Amino acid sequence: MSVPKVAAELGCGIDQVRNLIAAGELPAVNIGLGKQRARWSVSREDLDAFKARRASKSPQVKHRRTDVPTPRRQWV
């Protein structure tokens, strides 16, 4: 699959897919010729394995700090 097709399936941008490939998180094969920009191809099996790895991780939950009081201004 091409990078734009992978991006469409993952629901993200093309640059995000390229960053995942560069980081080694999404296996891909460079099918480009010469010294032009790399042209990546991702197999269906690798994409499915990537999605399975990501689905098994628990989502990161951001907690808001509510126990810190708001500082009060002291007038002198």
Short mmCIF file of C-alpha atoms in Angstrom, two decimals:
data_model
loop_
_atom_site.label_atom_id
_atom_site.label_comp_id
_atom_site.label_asym_id
_atom_site.label_seq_id
_atom_site.Cartn_x
_atom_site.Cartn_y
_atom_site.Cartn_z
CA MET A 1 0.00 0.00 0.00
CA SER A 2 1.19 3.51 -0.71
CA VAL A 3 1.74 6.09 2.03
CA PRO A 4 -1.40 8.10 1.14
CA LYS A 5 -3.54 4.93 1.29
CA VAL A 6 -2.04 3.98 4.66
CA ALA A 7 -2.66 7.51 5.94
CA ALA A 8 -6.29 7.36 4.81
CA GLU A 9 -6.80 4.01 6.54
CA LEU A 10 -5.19 5.18 9.78
CA GLY A 11 -6.99 8.52 9.66
CA CYS A 12 -3.82 10.59 9.89
CA GLY A 13 -1.61 12.66 7.64
CA ILE A 14 1.01 11.52 5.16
CA ASP A 15 3.79 13.10 7.23
CA GLN A 16 2.68 11.13 10.29
CA VAL A 17 2.97 7.87 8.33
CA ARG A 18 6.42 8.86 7.09
CA ASN A 19 7.45 9.66 10.68
CA LEU A 20 6.23 6.24 11.84
CA ILE A 21 8.26 4.60 9.07
CA ALA A 22 11.37 6.65 9.93
CA ALA A 23 11.01 5.75 13.63
CA GLY A 24 10.85 2.06 12.74
CA GLU A 25 7.35 1.61 14.20
CA LEU A 26 5.77 0.84 10.82
CA PRO A 27 7.79 -1.50 8.58
CA ALA A 28 8.00 -0.38 4.94
CA VAL A 29 10.01 -1.00 1.78
CA ASN A 30 11.56 1.82 -0.26
CA ILE A 31 10.56 1.21 -3.88
CA GLY A 32 11.94 4.52 -5.15
CA LEU A 33 14.65 4.73 -7.78
CA GLY A 34 17.72 6.91 -7.77
CA LYS A 35 18.34 9.83 -5.46
CA GLN A 36 14.80 11.13 -5.48
CA ARG A 37 12.59 11.19 -2.42
CA ALA A 38 11.97 7.75 -0.98
CA ARG A 39 8.79 6.06 -2.14
CA TRP A 40 7.50 3.74 0.55
CA SER A 41 5.28 0.69 0.30
CA VAL A 42 3.65 -0.90 3.34
CA SER A 43 2.33 -4.45 3.24
CA ARG A 44 -1.17 -5.22 4.48
CA GLU A 45 0.23 -7.65 7.06
CA ASP A 46 2.60 -5.04 8.49
CA LEU A 47 -0.19 -2.46 8.68
CA ASP A 48 -2.51 -4.92 10.44
CA ALA A 49 0.26 -5.85 12.89
CA PHE A 50 0.94 -2.16 13.59
CA LYS A 51 -2.75 -1.51 14.25
CA ALA A 52 -2.92 -4.53 16.57
CA ARG A 53 0.13 -3.33 18.55
CA ARG A 54 -1.35 0.13 18.90
CA ALA A 55 -4.77 -1.20 19.88
CA SER A 56 -3.32 -3.28 22.72
CA LYS A 57 -1.77 -0.26 24.43
CA SER A 58 -3.90 1.51 26.98
CA PRO A 59 -4.72 5.12 26.11
CA GLN A 60 -2.85 7.84 27.91
CA VAL A 61 -5.15 9.73 30.26
CA LYS A 62 -4.26 13.27 31.19
CA HIS A 63 -5.33 14.23 34.67
CA ARG A 64 -6.03 17.81 35.55
CA ARG A 65 -4.60 19.09 38.79
CA THR A 66 -7.52 20.22 40.88
CA ASP A 67 -5.84 20.04 44.27
CA VAL A 68 -3.64 23.10 43.72
CA PRO A 69 -5.30 26.27 45.01
CA THR A 70 -5.36 29.34 42.85
CA PRO A 71 -2.77 31.82 44.14
CA ARG A 72 -4.28 34.94 45.63
CA ARG A 73 -2.76 38.28 45.02
CA GLN A 74 -1.67 40.09 48.14
CA TRP A 75 -1.91 43.82 47.99
CA VAL A 76 0.71 45.73 49.89
#
